[in-house]
Amino acid sequence: MQEIKTPRKPMIFYILIVMIVMMLLNIFLFPRMLSPQVEEVDYGQFLQMAENGELSEVQVTDTEIVFADNSDPVNYYTTGRMEDPFLVDRLKNAGITTFGSPIVEEMSPILSFILSWVLPLVIFALLGNWLMKSLMKKMGSGGMGSGGNFMSFGKSNAKVYVQSTDGIRFSDVAGEDEAKELLTEIVDYLHNPQRYAEIGASIPKGALLVGPPGTGKTLLAKAVAGEAHVPFFSISGSEFVEMFVGMGAAKVRDLFKQANEKAPCIVFIDEIDTIGKKRDGVGNIGGNDEREQTLNQLLTEMDGFNASKGVIILAATNRPDSLDPALLRPGRFDRRIPVELPDLQGREAILKVHAKKVKIADNVDFSVIAKMAAGASGAELANMVNEAALRAVRAGRKFVTQPDLEESVEVVIAGYQKKNAILSDHEKIIVAYHEIGHALVAALQSHSAPVTKITIIPRTSGALGYTMQVEEDDHNLMSKEEIENKIATLTGGRVAEDLIFHSVTTGASNDIEQATKLARAMVTRFGMTDEFGMVALETMSNQYLGGDASLACSPETATEIDKKVIAVVKEQYAKAESLLRAHMRELNSLAQYLYQYETITGDEFIDVLQDTLKQGKDEANAGSEGLE
Ligand code: ADP
Ligand code: MG
Ligand code: ZN
């Protein structure tokens, strides 16, 4: 895709540069060119030179003495006029007879005025003119731009994409089939409007792509541009918000004017939440007028043209809940296209798309990687493939291998391995018990995702170790038991520390946070407690950006909620504790094993676990035999 940009810097930028250059010329260059250099010296030097007969010309004024020496070319000096009664005698002795007339020629004031002020202005005007012309030429070829006024602040900075062979196509966007289907319809409409007109169907004026960051919203819009064969105006919401008041609205106007001229075409407004936020009217006295004006202008423009002209507006946001309802009402962005985090198949497909860009071993199993990367966005998956390629280069390999990819998943999830992390022996054994605590509790419960890897190699993210569990397939629904087991698994690390060392460490802070979140959601959002039943006690906003929960209940209920959350976590803690107490032998042998090898796979974990269990049974049998 070719991208034609109008210059980003406004004209004032060039004007400033020219002015600065002129000022510098005025200060440093012109004076030297225009009048000879005159050196200021001490009166003593003047006397010395007079005595030595080195003077050729002298001019005495009321305040200073200007004199020239007899070298070739002549050097000029100046010195202050002293109270010197012998001055005239001295000069006569030195052979100077005239000292009243000027020796350094002053430039005529008119000439100096022309050189230092008029000339720069002329140069400046010519330069500006030339800039303007080349600018107009560029805009002409891009099919944009209107008017030739010098100060074009109000222009929209929309980039125009024109169709070309190297553009992004729908095939570059993996997964997201529903979104692609909906967008394909829009593209189709732009190509065959009469088919829709015959039936009387009207195509939506605008479509809003919503989804978490990195799921490919911007990518999809670019793919539309690549497929549509019509002009594509792309602008980011933040570009509307300008330094100068009123410019945002002017930009919107300009953008739509251009779009109307180029119809059929597509206008894409990325990150529309920057201008389309709710106008709540409170708490922002004066501050948000500018944004509000911009939004109003946008609404007006969207109403002002009809889609039959063939202008379709796409927008993207990851904060749909914060958008002004006026934007979402029918006739504006009435079609919402969800762009969700990819599922298992989607992740595999995205990995494959990005793997095409790197050299990769034939035997790489992308489904394994996709499983490991549960919850990753398209952008993260793209990043993983790149990390793997970097790792391959570092290792001096010619292509990317499976372990490269697996390690890169961990890098993206947990950060790099800390090469020389200082973990004392004592800390290492604590971390080993902590991680085995998680893994063992998970393994001892049904409805838990299998453990695939345990490591106590610290990561740059700050994790001292972690236990990786990989779901067999994607979950959309979670049962109450599953959530409870998850909380129990999260408490497992702390439980193990407490059981073995009878003291607890800070290492569980992240576990605590996650367990609390889950327990709270059970109580307030999933209706999983008898006390509250199916009552929504919290509302979520910002669902795509981590989610902010806000309480929607009375303070008394809030207190009850807190009590219940604590009870849920405590219950699961007790469950984990009884599980681990019953398997102290396994806990010990697994922790020692992990301490020794630092990283173990899920299979090794199961092997050691089963060995220890069998050993325990044998001993128990032997013990009972011995009794007989
Ligand atoms: P968003 O705009 O939703 O935040 P982007 O469209 O900017 O995300 O995606 C960032 C990058 O992530 C893309 O350039 C692409 O490399 C990768 N990516 C995201 N989603 C996908 C996908 N579905 N297929 C292929 N690549 C994707
Ligand atoms: Mg984006
Ligand atoms: Zn932990």
PDB file of C-alpha atoms in Angstrom, residues 20 112 181 188 201 211 237 264 309 351 359 386 469 475 510 544 547 554 586:
ATOM      1  CA  ILE A  20      15.976  32.053  12.660  1.00  0.00           C
ATOM      2  CA  SER A 112      22.882  48.718   5.209  1.00  0.00           C
ATOM      3  CA  GLU A 181     -17.181 -11.147   6.890  1.00  0.00           C
ATOM      4  CA  ASP A 188     -18.692  -5.315  -1.634  1.00  0.00           C
ATOM      5  CA  ALA A 201     -31.144  -2.179   1.378  1.00  0.00           C
ATOM      6  CA  GLY A 211     -11.927  -5.140  20.975  1.00  0.00           C
ATOM      7  CA  GLY A 237      -8.392  10.364  16.993  1.00  0.00           C
ATOM      8  CA  PRO A 264     -16.718   6.339  -3.049  1.00  0.00           C
ATOM      9  CA  LYS A 309     -22.789   8.636  -1.996  1.00  0.00           C
ATOM     10  CA  LEU A 351       1.189 -17.768  14.460  1.00  0.00           C
ATOM     11  CA  LYS A 359      12.574 -19.189   8.327  1.00  0.00           C
ATOM     12  CA  ASN A 386       9.778 -12.374  16.334  1.00  0.00           C
ATOM     13  CA  GLN A 469      -0.636 -24.801  33.230  1.00  0.00           C
ATOM     14  CA  HIS A 475     -12.751 -22.390  27.764  1.00  0.00           C
ATOM     15  CA  ASN A 510       0.719 -11.914  42.828  1.00  0.00           C
ATOM     16  CA  TYR A 544     -11.055  -4.547  27.123  1.00  0.00           C
ATOM     17  CA  GLY A 547     -11.591  -4.017  33.438  1.00  0.00           C
ATOM     18  CA  SER A 554     -25.078  -0.171  49.574  1.00  0.00           C
ATOM     19  CA  GLU A 586       5.328 -35.997  47.294  1.00  0.00           C
TER      20      GLU A 586
END
